[in-house]
């Protein structure tokens, strides 16, 4: 008998065909509406596996599951997994590393460029029909090439950002990371620094660490004040890695030059959020890994992990806390 799995959001037909080959399944097919938590709990009672991107996988969700062996998320970040609860219920938690590294690095580099050269701001200016109203010099930004990039989190994606910066833009690479990365130092002339020193030296500060208790609000008012007034802050990690109120204040006061943010404390960003009324910020809707090329590969990888787990095998991409 095939195992039974539940998928909590729409998936491409190729991925559905793969799941159908191996499992009995049910899909929540509403793209714009999440399944209510109570209903999800009911659905999981009889499931052997599930794909649950964007849901808190915690004790409350897992308490009544009887057969569940694996939950899979279509993302590399898994801060919504309560790994202690997963361990307690003997459920594998998986994610999708590797397949999205280059894609996320592309978007982050876009944010670096927009933050430095004010691309989003100037786009608004031209689209608003204002071109010519102010002298061009009012819109000068900062060069990207041959300047200093500080990467906070030199992991899989951090490396791809370093590669673009070093070989594409001839930038000097500084990094802050829990462990030392000698290979990155060799390949990209990267120099490991303490956080404060990186913040003082970097022209562009990129956040690409996982959200954990240790990285929660890693960047707050004190850290922003250490940065150069010409510096750009790029957050491609998770919203709560920065203190959002402090970032708003720093942008208002021009403590830093600009920010470019793909992730936020509350997503979607509320329509009255103060970031929306600021000039010196580029905002994207948590889209780092999502392109027409990468989306299906991530979904397929998540499906493979779920199918492996549902059959009682160890999935390929179990998160490190549960290996
Ligand atoms: P990764 O390969 O695990 O890299 C994370 C790096 O952060 C590792 O080098 C790790 O150091 C370091 N790190 C972890 N905790 C730290 C701490 N407290 N202090 C300093 N360094 C720390 O992960 P990845 O695949 O590059 O992804 C990183 C994060 O990017 C994800 O967790 C996710 O939140 C975010 N992300 C966002 C998007 C988006 O759409 N915006 C897309 C993909 C990923 P060690 O090597 O010493 O463990």
Short mmCIF file of C-alpha atoms and ligand atoms in Angstrom, two decimals:
data_model
loop_
_atom_site.label_atom_id
_atom_site.label_comp_id
_atom_site.label_asym_id
_atom_site.label_seq_id
_atom_site.Cartn_x
_atom_site.Cartn_y
_atom_site.Cartn_z
CA UNK A 1 0.00 0.00 0.00
CA UNK A 2 1.21 3.48 -0.86
CA UNK A 3 1.78 5.91 2.02
CA UNK A 4 -0.61 8.87 2.39
CA UNK A 5 0.79 12.41 2.27
CA UNK A 6 -0.63 15.90 2.63
CA UNK A 7 0.62 18.94 0.67
CA UNK A 8 -0.42 22.27 2.18
CA UNK A 9 -0.03 24.43 -0.93
CA UNK A 10 -0.29 24.16 -4.72
CA UNK A 11 2.56 22.40 -6.55
CA UNK A 12 3.54 22.17 -10.24
CA UNK A 13 1.96 19.30 -12.23
CA UNK A 14 5.33 17.58 -12.75
CA UNK A 15 5.85 17.42 -8.98
CA UNK A 16 2.29 16.24 -8.43
CA UNK A 17 2.84 13.46 -11.00
CA UNK A 18 5.95 12.34 -9.11
CA UNK A 19 4.06 12.28 -5.80
CA UNK A 20 1.13 10.42 -7.40
CA UNK A 21 3.49 7.72 -8.62
CA UNK A 22 4.61 6.98 -5.06
CA UNK A 23 1.85 8.07 -2.67
CA UNK A 24 -1.84 8.58 -2.06
CA UNK A 25 -2.14 12.31 -1.51
CA UNK A 26 -4.26 15.37 -0.96
CA UNK A 27 -3.36 18.98 -1.85
CA UNK A 28 -4.58 22.33 -0.51
CA UNK A 29 -4.92 24.12 -3.84
CA UNK A 30 -5.72 27.68 -2.67
CA UNK A 31 -2.75 29.82 -3.70
CA UNK A 32 -3.89 32.94 -1.87
CA UNK A 33 -5.28 31.43 1.28
CA UNK A 34 -3.59 29.25 3.87
CA UNK A 35 -5.28 26.20 5.29
CA UNK A 36 -6.54 27.05 8.82
CA UNK A 37 -4.33 25.50 11.48
CA UNK A 38 -7.17 23.40 12.98
CA UNK A 39 -7.94 21.91 9.58
CA UNK A 40 -4.25 21.25 8.94
CA UNK A 41 -4.02 19.40 12.27
CA UNK A 42 -6.96 17.20 11.19
CA UNK A 43 -5.35 16.51 7.80
CA UNK A 44 -2.08 15.48 9.41
CA UNK A 45 -3.67 12.96 11.79
CA UNK A 46 -3.63 10.24 9.14
CA UNK A 47 -0.64 11.39 7.06
CA UNK A 48 2.70 9.63 6.74
CA UNK A 49 4.35 12.74 5.32
CA UNK A 50 3.63 16.37 4.47
CA UNK A 51 4.94 19.41 2.62
CA UNK A 52 4.29 22.39 4.89
CA UNK A 53 6.06 25.52 3.63
CA UNK A 54 5.35 28.65 5.68
CA UNK A 55 3.68 26.92 8.66
CA UNK A 56 4.84 26.66 12.25
CA UNK A 57 5.64 23.01 12.80
CA UNK A 58 5.39 22.84 16.57
CA UNK A 59 4.04 20.73 19.41
CA UNK A 60 0.49 21.98 18.80
CA UNK A 61 0.59 20.79 15.20
CA UNK A 62 2.34 17.50 15.89
CA UNK A 63 0.52 16.47 19.10
CA UNK A 64 -2.20 14.33 17.46
CA UNK A 65 -0.21 12.87 14.58
CA UNK A 66 0.08 9.11 14.72
CA UNK A 67 1.83 8.05 11.54
CA UNK A 68 3.71 11.18 10.53
CA UNK A 69 7.34 10.40 9.68
CA UNK A 70 8.45 13.49 7.75
CA UNK A 71 7.65 17.15 7.15
CA UNK A 72 9.23 18.90 4.23
CA UNK A 73 9.54 22.64 3.52
CA UNK A 74 10.19 24.21 0.12
CA UNK A 75 12.88 26.50 1.51
CA UNK A 76 16.39 26.24 2.88
CA UNK A 77 15.52 28.26 6.01
CA UNK A 78 13.65 26.16 8.57
CA UNK A 79 13.18 28.60 11.42
CA UNK A 80 9.50 27.59 11.61
CA UNK A 81 10.44 24.05 12.66
CA UNK A 82 10.43 23.41 16.39
CA UNK A 83 13.20 20.83 16.12
CA UNK A 84 12.72 19.66 19.74
CA UNK A 85 9.06 18.87 19.02
CA UNK A 86 9.98 17.07 15.79
CA UNK A 87 12.56 15.02 17.67
CA UNK A 88 10.05 14.18 20.40
CA UNK A 89 7.54 12.88 17.83
CA UNK A 90 10.19 11.07 15.78
CA UNK A 91 9.44 13.10 12.68
CA UNK A 92 12.15 14.07 10.20
CA UNK A 93 12.22 17.74 9.21
CA UNK A 94 13.72 18.41 5.79
CA UNK A 95 14.58 21.52 3.74
CA UNK A 96 15.95 22.29 0.26
CA UNK A 97 19.61 23.33 0.38
CA UNK A 98 21.90 23.76 -2.67
CA UNK A 99 19.26 24.06 -5.44
CA UNK A 100 18.60 27.74 -4.69
CA UNK A 101 22.03 29.08 -3.77
CA UNK A 102 22.82 30.81 -7.07
CA UNK A 103 19.27 32.15 -7.43
CA UNK A 104 19.28 33.77 -3.99
CA UNK A 105 22.75 35.19 -4.62
CA UNK A 106 21.45 36.76 -7.87
CA UNK A 107 18.63 38.54 -6.04
CA UNK A 108 20.91 39.66 -3.24
CA UNK A 109 23.30 41.09 -5.76
CA UNK A 110 20.37 42.94 -7.29
CA UNK A 111 19.69 44.40 -3.85
CA UNK A 112 23.35 45.38 -3.48
CA UNK A 113 23.15 47.22 -6.81
CA UNK A 114 19.83 48.86 -6.03
CA UNK A 115 20.96 49.93 -2.56
CA UNK A 116 24.18 51.49 -3.86
CA UNK A 117 22.93 53.03 -7.10
CA UNK A 118 19.40 53.83 -5.83
CA UNK A 119 17.76 51.86 -8.65
CA UNK A 120 14.39 51.33 -6.95
CA UNK A 121 14.21 54.95 -5.84
CA UNK A 122 15.08 56.26 -9.30
CA UNK A 123 12.60 53.90 -10.89
CA UNK A 124 9.86 55.51 -8.80
CA UNK A 125 11.12 58.97 -9.75
CA UNK A 126 11.09 58.29 -13.49
CA UNK A 127 7.77 56.41 -13.40
CA UNK A 128 6.23 59.25 -11.43
CA UNK A 129 7.05 61.60 -14.33
CA UNK A 130 9.54 63.63 -12.28
CA UNK A 131 12.65 63.23 -14.47
CA UNK A 132 14.15 66.68 -15.02
CA UNK A 133 12.68 68.22 -11.90
CA UNK A 134 15.96 67.95 -9.98
CA UNK A 135 19.60 68.03 -11.07
CA UNK A 136 21.09 64.58 -11.81
CA UNK A 137 23.57 65.07 -8.98
CA UNK A 138 20.67 64.79 -6.51
CA UNK A 139 20.52 61.12 -7.43
CA UNK A 140 24.11 60.05 -7.25
CA UNK A 141 24.66 56.87 -5.31
CA UNK A 142 27.82 54.92 -4.56
CA UNK A 143 29.98 52.63 -6.69
CA UNK A 144 29.74 48.92 -6.14
CA UNK A 145 32.96 47.80 -7.84
CA UNK A 146 36.23 47.74 -5.89
CA UNK A 147 34.48 48.50 -2.61
CA UNK A 148 34.11 46.34 0.49
CA UNK A 149 31.39 43.74 0.92
CA UNK A 150 30.74 42.36 4.40
CA UNK A 151 28.94 39.01 4.42
CA UNK A 152 27.29 37.93 7.66
CA UNK A 153 26.81 34.16 7.28
CA UNK A 154 29.43 32.66 4.95
CA UNK A 155 27.48 29.49 4.18
CA UNK A 156 26.25 28.04 0.89
CA UNK A 157 24.56 31.25 -0.29
CA UNK A 158 27.17 33.53 1.31
CA UNK A 159 29.81 31.85 -0.86
CA UNK A 160 27.86 32.49 -4.08
CA UNK A 161 27.53 36.15 -3.12
CA UNK A 162 31.27 36.32 -2.45
CA UNK A 163 32.00 34.78 -5.87
CA UNK A 164 29.91 37.41 -7.67
CA UNK A 165 31.43 40.23 -5.65
CA UNK A 166 35.05 39.12 -5.97
CA UNK A 167 35.16 38.08 -9.62
CA UNK A 168 32.32 40.17 -11.07
CA UNK A 169 32.85 43.42 -9.19
CA UNK A 170 36.43 43.20 -7.94
CA UNK A 171 35.24 43.81 -4.38
CA UNK A 172 37.13 43.15 -1.16
CA UNK A 173 35.37 40.46 0.88
CA UNK A 174 35.04 40.54 4.66
CA UNK A 175 32.95 37.99 6.52
CA UNK A 176 31.55 37.24 9.95
CA UNK A 177 30.70 33.60 10.59
CA UNK A 178 30.44 31.26 13.55
CA UNK A 179 33.23 29.05 12.22
CA UNK A 180 36.23 30.05 10.16
CA UNK A 181 36.02 29.23 6.44
CA UNK A 182 39.62 28.79 5.19
CA UNK A 183 38.40 27.72 1.74
CA UNK A 184 36.51 31.02 1.29
CA UNK A 185 39.59 32.91 2.43
CA UNK A 186 41.67 31.15 -0.19
CA UNK A 187 39.18 31.32 -3.08
CA UNK A 188 37.91 34.88 -2.60
CA UNK A 189 40.63 36.57 -0.54
CA UNK A 190 37.97 36.78 2.16
CA UNK A 191 38.99 38.04 5.58
CA UNK A 192 37.14 36.89 8.70
CA UNK A 193 36.33 39.67 11.15
CA UNK A 194 34.43 40.08 14.38
CA UNK A 195 30.97 41.52 13.79
CA UNK A 196 31.72 45.05 15.03
CA UNK A 197 34.85 45.32 12.91
CA UNK A 198 33.00 44.10 9.82
CA UNK A 199 30.28 46.69 10.38
CA UNK A 200 32.89 49.44 10.62
CA UNK A 201 34.75 48.38 7.47
CA UNK A 202 32.03 47.32 5.03
CA UNK A 203 30.42 49.52 2.37
CA UNK A 204 27.75 46.88 1.86
CA UNK A 205 26.61 44.60 4.69
CA UNK A 206 24.75 41.48 3.56
CA UNK A 207 22.84 39.34 6.07
CA UNK A 208 22.46 35.71 5.01
CA UNK A 209 22.49 33.75 8.29
CA UNK A 210 19.73 31.40 9.50
CA UNK A 211 17.26 32.88 12.00
CA UNK A 212 18.03 31.27 15.38
CA UNK A 213 18.05 32.39 19.00
CA UNK A 214 21.65 33.56 18.42
CA UNK A 215 20.92 35.63 15.30
CA UNK A 216 17.62 37.16 16.48
CA UNK A 217 18.05 40.95 16.10
CA UNK A 218 21.75 40.53 15.45
CA UNK A 219 21.61 43.99 13.89
CA UNK A 220 20.04 46.65 16.11
CA UNK A 221 20.59 50.32 16.84
CA UNK A 222 24.09 49.81 18.28
CA UNK A 223 25.23 47.84 15.23
CA UNK A 224 23.67 50.31 12.78
CA UNK A 225 25.55 53.11 14.50
CA UNK A 226 28.82 51.27 13.91
CA UNK A 227 28.19 51.24 10.15
CA UNK A 228 29.48 53.95 7.80
CA UNK A 229 27.00 56.69 6.94
CA UNK A 230 27.60 55.71 3.29
CA UNK A 231 26.89 52.03 3.94
CA UNK A 232 24.06 49.90 2.57
CA UNK A 233 22.36 47.17 4.62
CA UNK A 234 20.99 44.18 2.71
CA UNK A 235 18.80 41.63 4.49
CA UNK A 236 18.30 38.38 2.56
CA UNK A 237 18.11 36.19 5.68
CA UNK A 238 14.91 36.49 7.73
CA UNK A 239 13.18 39.65 9.00
CA UNK A 240 13.86 39.18 12.72
CA UNK A 241 17.64 39.02 12.14
CA UNK A 242 17.39 42.83 12.24
CA UNK A 243 15.55 45.09 14.66
CA UNK A 244 13.17 46.56 12.05
CA UNK A 245 12.29 49.65 14.13
CA UNK A 246 15.98 50.44 14.49
CA UNK A 247 16.47 50.07 10.72
CA UNK A 248 13.57 52.46 10.07
CA UNK A 249 15.13 55.01 12.45
CA UNK A 250 18.59 54.61 10.88
CA UNK A 251 17.13 55.23 7.42
CA UNK A 252 15.14 58.24 8.61
CA UNK A 253 18.17 59.74 10.37
CA UNK A 254 20.50 58.75 7.52
CA UNK A 255 22.72 56.88 9.99
CA UNK A 256 23.24 54.61 6.98
CA UNK A 257 22.84 55.45 3.28
CA UNK A 258 20.16 52.91 2.40
CA UNK A 259 18.74 49.45 2.98
CA UNK A 260 17.59 46.75 0.58
CA UNK A 261 15.34 44.17 2.18
CA UNK A 262 13.79 40.95 0.92
CA UNK A 263 12.52 39.70 4.30
CA UNK A 264 10.49 41.26 7.10
CA UNK A 265 9.24 40.63 10.61
CA UNK A 266 5.68 40.38 9.32
CA UNK A 267 5.09 39.12 5.80
CA UNK A 268 3.35 40.37 3.70
CA UNK A 269 4.48 43.78 4.91
CA UNK A 270 1.46 45.60 6.46
CA UNK A 271 0.18 48.44 4.26
CA UNK A 272 0.86 51.04 6.98
CA UNK A 273 4.44 49.89 7.64
CA UNK A 274 6.84 52.86 7.99
CA UNK A 275 9.32 51.27 5.55
CA UNK A 276 6.80 51.88 2.76
CA UNK A 277 7.06 55.64 3.11
CA UNK A 278 10.85 55.83 3.10
CA UNK A 279 12.82 56.98 0.08
CA UNK A 280 16.14 55.23 0.74
CA UNK A 281 14.98 51.65 0.75
CA UNK A 282 14.51 48.87 -1.80
CA UNK A 283 11.84 46.32 -0.88
CA UNK A 284 11.17 42.92 -2.43
CA UNK A 285 8.50 40.41 -1.28
CA UNK A 286 10.64 37.54 0.13
CA UNK A 287 11.39 36.36 -3.37
CA UNK A 288 15.08 35.42 -3.01
CA UNK A 289 14.82 31.81 -4.09
CA UNK A 290 11.69 32.01 -6.20
CA UNK A 291 12.20 32.17 -9.95
CA UNK A 292 10.59 30.33 -12.84
CA UNK A 293 13.76 28.24 -13.08
CA UNK A 294 14.29 27.37 -9.44
CA UNK A 295 10.78 27.02 -8.04
CA UNK A 296 10.13 23.62 -9.63
CA UNK A 297 13.55 22.22 -8.63
CA UNK A 298 12.89 23.24 -5.03
CA UNK A 299 9.40 21.73 -5.06
CA UNK A 300 10.74 18.49 -6.56
CA UNK A 301 13.49 18.28 -3.97
CA UNK A 302 10.95 18.84 -1.18
CA UNK A 303 8.70 16.15 -2.69
CA UNK A 304 11.59 13.68 -2.92
CA UNK A 305 12.44 14.30 0.72
CA UNK A 306 8.80 13.74 1.71
CA UNK A 307 8.47 10.54 -0.32
CA UNK A 308 11.71 9.11 1.09
CA UNK A 309 10.57 9.86 4.64
CA UNK A 310 7.02 8.57 4.08
CA UNK A 311 8.51 5.22 3.01
CA UNK A 312 10.46 5.07 6.26
CA UNK A 313 13.80 5.92 4.66
CA UNK A 314 16.12 8.70 5.82
CA UNK A 315 15.46 11.67 3.50
CA UNK A 316 18.38 13.30 1.70
CA UNK A 317 18.00 16.76 3.27
CA UNK A 318 17.25 16.27 6.95
CA UNK A 319 18.00 19.52 8.84
CA UNK A 320 21.19 19.29 10.81
CA UNK A 321 19.57 19.33 14.28
CA UNK A 322 17.67 16.13 13.42
CA UNK A 323 20.37 14.11 11.68
P1 LIG B 1 24.01 27.69 5.43
O1 LIG B 1 24.77 27.08 4.28
O2 LIG B 1 23.62 26.85 6.57
O3 LIG B 1 24.85 28.96 5.90
C1 LIG B 1 24.59 29.68 7.05
C2 LIG B 1 25.90 30.24 7.59
O4 LIG B 1 25.58 31.04 8.72
C3 LIG B 1 26.86 29.16 8.04
O5 LIG B 1 28.13 29.42 7.51
C4 LIG B 1 26.83 29.27 9.56
O6 LIG B 1 28.07 29.00 10.18
C5 LIG B 1 26.51 30.74 9.74
N1 LIG B 1 25.90 30.97 11.06
C6 LIG B 1 24.87 30.30 11.63
N2 LIG B 1 24.59 30.82 12.84
C7 LIG B 1 25.49 31.81 13.04
C8 LIG B 1 25.73 32.72 14.10
N3 LIG B 1 24.98 32.69 15.21
N4 LIG B 1 26.72 33.60 13.98
C9 LIG B 1 27.49 33.62 12.87
N5 LIG B 1 27.32 32.79 11.83
C10 LIG B 1 26.33 31.91 11.91
O7 LIG B 1 22.64 28.34 4.91
P2 LIG B 1 22.31 28.98 3.48
O8 LIG B 1 21.75 27.94 2.59
O9 LIG B 1 23.46 29.82 3.02
O10 LIG B 1 21.07 29.93 3.90
C11 LIG B 1 21.22 30.92 4.90
C12 LIG B 1 19.87 31.53 5.25
O11 LIG B 1 19.43 32.36 4.18
C13 LIG B 1 18.72 30.55 5.42
O12 LIG B 1 18.73 29.96 6.71
C14 LIG B 1 17.51 31.40 5.16
O13 LIG B 1 17.01 31.94 6.37
C15 LIG B 1 18.04 32.51 4.28
N6 LIG B 1 17.45 32.42 2.93
C16 LIG B 1 16.63 33.40 2.49
C17 LIG B 1 16.07 33.32 1.23
C18 LIG B 1 15.19 34.40 0.70
O14 LIG B 1 14.29 34.12 -0.09
N7 LIG B 1 15.42 35.64 1.06
C19 LIG B 1 16.32 32.22 0.42
C20 LIG B 1 17.17 31.24 0.90
C21 LIG B 1 17.74 31.35 2.15
P3 LIG B 1 28.64 27.51 10.43
O15 LIG B 1 29.12 27.04 9.09
O16 LIG B 1 29.72 27.71 11.40
O17 LIG B 1 27.47 26.70 10.94
#
